[in-house]
Each structure stands twice: as C-alpha cells, then as structure tokens.
Amino acid sequence: MKKLLIAGNWKSNKTVQEAIAWLLEWNAKCQMLNAKWENATVVLCVPFTLLYPLKQEIDRLQLPIELGAQDVSPFPDGAYTGEVSARQIKELSDWVIIGHSERRKYFGETDEILAQKVDQAKSAGLHIIYCVPDKETTVPPGVDAVAYEPMWAIGTGKSDTPENAGEVIRGIKVKTNIPVVIYGGSVTQENVASFVSQEAIDGVLPGGASLDPEKFANLIKNACNPR
Ligand code: PGA
C-alpha cells in the first residue's frame, strides 16, 4: 500500500484559542471514528503564530500529526524585518509549503524567489511541499513533495477530475523525478478517496476542508480506510 501525505492548509485562519480547540475536537473525532493512518503522514500547515502553541499541545498529548508552515523567508536569519527564517520554523515544525498560488498571486512571488526559499528551507532541514498550478511550472531541485493545484480549483468547490489530476501528476513525476506528488483544490471528505485511489496520486492538500475538525477527521479516515 502506498504511503499517503495529507497536508491541511489553514491559510490565514484561526487564533491560538481556536487552534487549540480545533486540535482537541479533531483528536476526539478521530478516536470516535477509530481512524487509523499508519499508511499516511498527516501534516497541518498553520500560520506562524500557531506553531508554538500547537506544538506544545501535540507533544503533550502525543498526537499523530505533524506541523508545517505555509511560507518561509528567502533569506537566512538577519536584518529582514517581518520575515520568519527557515531556522526559526525548523525549531517548531518539520514541514513548509512553498509556492502556493496565493503567494504567487497576492504577494508576487516569482520562480526566482521561490527557488531561494527552497534553498533556505532545504538547508534548515525542512521537508518541502512545493505547489504548482500545472505541469509546465518549474520545480526547483531539492523539494520533497510537489502539490499539483490548478488555480481554478482552489477554494471554488470545483475540483479537478481524479483522472485528469492523475494524468497531470504522472507528467510531473516524469518531468521532475520527484516521487511524491499530491493533489490540491477543493478536496473534501466526499471526494478524497477518488483522488488517492488514482495510482499516481500520493495524497492531498485540502484547504477549506481542514478548517473544520470533524471534516478533516472524516477526510483522513476516508483517504486511509476506504470502504
Ligand atoms: P481548497 O484549498 O481545498 O480550499 O480548495 C486548497 C489549497 O489552496 O491548498
């Protein structure tokens, strides 16, 4: 059985209090559902402000979930006001998303900046999920996983078809030689199994569906324990 990567992306949502409440409720739902995921790595990519309190709680309760950031500075530690360096992120989490289409669209991130971010993340030892909107977009060397996320499918409720996503992902694998490629764009508890049952698709990157603890627990269960 292939190993899945399920990475929730909270985007710019939740306060510390809301995040801790989510974690406790998510854990309770997973236990209620008896969801098991030895065959999956579950990662929660959260705003920087939530990494520390969530890490404390995850460590305390020994929960089977890893943390990730949603961005990283293209520079090392130093005089870069407002940035969070890869070394600072690595202190609190093991994963980072780089190149999400919202970063490209609203913050003007270019392939050049993104390659710098990958270098920084890599040298700090972070696992990198690199997002691309299609199979033509360049993927810098050194990333651990690629997320294929067609822009029109993000936050719209209109996902790609599993067949097309599988086809694009096969193409990305051939082009980049990166073995782990996941799909993102309106993934839900209802459609997740149809994506991960495609041979080429190694997991999913749900945004909206990760904000609700019950939906995220169901999504994990449906991905890992298909009926
Ligand atoms: P969505 O977001 O699941 O809400 O479409 C996915 C993403 O932007 O990573």
PDB file of N, CA, C and O and ligand atoms in Angstrom, residues 9 11 100 102 149 153-156 184-187 205-209, ligand 1:
ATOM      1  N   ASN A   9      -4.142  22.815   4.951  1.00  0.00           N
ATOM      2  CA  ASN A   9      -3.606  24.181   4.829  1.00  0.00           C
ATOM      3  C   ASN A   9      -4.654  25.149   5.391  1.00  0.00           C
ATOM      4  O   ASN A   9      -5.662  25.412   4.749  1.00  0.00           O
ATOM      5  N   LYS A  11      -4.330  28.268   5.816  1.00  0.00           N
ATOM      6  CA  LYS A  11      -4.199  29.629   5.258  1.00  0.00           C
ATOM      7  C   LYS A  11      -4.191  30.639   6.406  1.00  0.00           C
ATOM      8  O   LYS A  11      -3.679  30.334   7.477  1.00  0.00           O
ATOM      9  N   HIS A 100       2.727  28.367  -2.921  1.00  0.00           N
ATOM     10  CA  HIS A 100       1.269  28.268  -3.057  1.00  0.00           C
ATOM     11  C   HIS A 100       0.778  29.356  -4.009  1.00  0.00           C
ATOM     12  O   HIS A 100       1.312  30.468  -4.010  1.00  0.00           O
ATOM     13  N   GLU A 102      -1.600  31.296  -3.944  1.00  0.00           N
ATOM     14  CA  GLU A 102      -1.977  32.574  -3.298  1.00  0.00           C
ATOM     15  C   GLU A 102      -0.734  33.423  -3.003  1.00  0.00           C
ATOM     16  O   GLU A 102      -0.805  34.654  -3.024  1.00  0.00           O
ATOM     17  N   GLU A 149      -1.902  21.928  -7.946  1.00  0.00           N
ATOM     18  CA  GLU A 149      -3.107  22.647  -7.543  1.00  0.00           C
ATOM     19  C   GLU A 149      -3.560  23.586  -8.656  1.00  0.00           C
ATOM     20  O   GLU A 149      -3.060  24.713  -8.753  1.00  0.00           O
ATOM     21  N   ALA A 153      -9.366  25.539  -9.260  1.00  0.00           N
ATOM     22  CA  ALA A 153      -9.983  24.568  -8.338  1.00  0.00           C
ATOM     23  C   ALA A 153      -9.816  24.965  -6.876  1.00  0.00           C
ATOM     24  O   ALA A 153     -10.422  24.370  -5.989  1.00  0.00           O
ATOM     25  N   ILE A 154      -8.992  25.992  -6.618  1.00  0.00           N
ATOM     26  CA  ILE A 154      -8.687  26.347  -5.230  1.00  0.00           C
ATOM     27  C   ILE A 154      -9.811  27.189  -4.630  1.00  0.00           C
ATOM     28  O   ILE A 154     -10.116  28.275  -5.117  1.00  0.00           O
ATOM     29  N   GLY A 155     -10.434  26.653  -3.604  1.00  0.00           N
ATOM     30  CA  GLY A 155     -11.472  27.377  -2.876  1.00  0.00           C
ATOM     31  C   GLY A 155     -12.756  27.601  -3.655  1.00  0.00           C
ATOM     32  O   GLY A 155     -13.587  28.414  -3.260  1.00  0.00           O
ATOM     33  N   THR A 156     -12.934  26.880  -4.741  1.00  0.00           N
ATOM     34  CA  THR A 156     -14.100  27.123  -5.594  1.00  0.00           C
ATOM     35  C   THR A 156     -15.178  26.057  -5.449  1.00  0.00           C
ATOM     36  O   THR A 156     -16.286  26.225  -5.954  1.00  0.00           O
ATOM     37  N   GLY A 184      -4.218  19.157  -4.836  1.00  0.00           N
ATOM     38  CA  GLY A 184      -4.964  20.109  -4.019  1.00  0.00           C
ATOM     39  C   GLY A 184      -5.906  20.928  -4.874  1.00  0.00           C
ATOM     40  O   GLY A 184      -5.628  21.201  -6.051  1.00  0.00           O
ATOM     41  N   GLY A 185      -7.030  21.325  -4.282  1.00  0.00           N
ATOM     42  CA  GLY A 185      -8.045  22.111  -4.995  1.00  0.00           C
ATOM     43  C   GLY A 185      -9.410  21.519  -4.735  1.00  0.00           C
ATOM     44  O   GLY A 185      -9.799  20.548  -5.390  1.00  0.00           O
ATOM     45  N   SER A 186     -10.121  22.081  -3.709  1.00  0.00           N
ATOM     46  CA  SER A 186     -11.467  21.629  -3.378  1.00  0.00           C
ATOM     47  C   SER A 186     -11.554  20.131  -3.062  1.00  0.00           C
ATOM     48  O   SER A 186     -12.497  19.451  -3.472  1.00  0.00           O
ATOM     49  N   VAL A 187     -10.553  19.649  -2.334  1.00  0.00           N
ATOM     50  CA  VAL A 187     -10.614  18.266  -1.838  1.00  0.00           C
ATOM     51  C   VAL A 187     -11.547  18.259  -0.620  1.00  0.00           C
ATOM     52  O   VAL A 187     -11.484  19.140   0.232  1.00  0.00           O
ATOM     53  N   LEU A 205      -3.928  17.972  -0.515  1.00  0.00           N
ATOM     54  CA  LEU A 205      -3.673  19.213   0.220  1.00  0.00           C
ATOM     55  C   LEU A 205      -4.991  19.980   0.351  1.00  0.00           C
ATOM     56  O   LEU A 205      -5.295  20.846  -0.459  1.00  0.00           O
ATOM     57  N   PRO A 206      -5.793  19.626   1.345  1.00  0.00           N
ATOM     58  CA  PRO A 206      -7.073  20.317   1.498  1.00  0.00           C
ATOM     59  C   PRO A 206      -6.929  21.648   2.251  1.00  0.00           C
ATOM     60  O   PRO A 206      -6.230  21.715   3.271  1.00  0.00           O
ATOM     61  N   GLY A 207      -7.573  22.676   1.769  1.00  0.00           N
ATOM     62  CA  GLY A 207      -7.594  23.969   2.449  1.00  0.00           C
ATOM     63  C   GLY A 207      -8.851  24.060   3.292  1.00  0.00           C
ATOM     64  O   GLY A 207      -8.854  23.738   4.484  1.00  0.00           O
ATOM     65  N   GLY A 208      -9.949  24.487   2.655  1.00  0.00           N
ATOM     66  CA  GLY A 208     -11.224  24.669   3.356  1.00  0.00           C
ATOM     67  C   GLY A 208     -11.623  23.473   4.211  1.00  0.00           C
ATOM     68  O   GLY A 208     -12.085  23.641   5.347  1.00  0.00           O
ATOM     69  N   ALA A 209     -11.426  22.278   3.700  1.00  0.00           N
ATOM     70  CA  ALA A 209     -11.867  21.076   4.422  1.00  0.00           C
ATOM     71  C   ALA A 209     -10.993  20.746   5.628  1.00  0.00           C
ATOM     72  O   ALA A 209     -11.311  19.842   6.391  1.00  0.00           O
TER      73      ALA A 209
HETATM   74  P1  PGA B   1      -9.143  24.376  -1.018  1.00  0.00           P
HETATM   75  O1  PGA B   1      -7.647  24.951  -0.932  1.00  0.00           O
HETATM   76  O2  PGA B   1      -9.095  22.964  -0.542  1.00  0.00           O
HETATM   77  O3  PGA B   1      -9.927  25.257  -0.089  1.00  0.00           O
HETATM   78  O4  PGA B   1      -9.572  24.474  -2.423  1.00  0.00           O
HETATM   79  C1  PGA B   1      -6.563  24.184  -1.336  1.00  0.00           C
HETATM   80  C2  PGA B   1      -5.300  24.994  -1.278  1.00  0.00           C
HETATM   81  O5  PGA B   1      -5.341  26.197  -1.564  1.00  0.00           O
HETATM   82  O6  PGA B   1      -4.230  24.493  -0.922  1.00  0.00           O
END
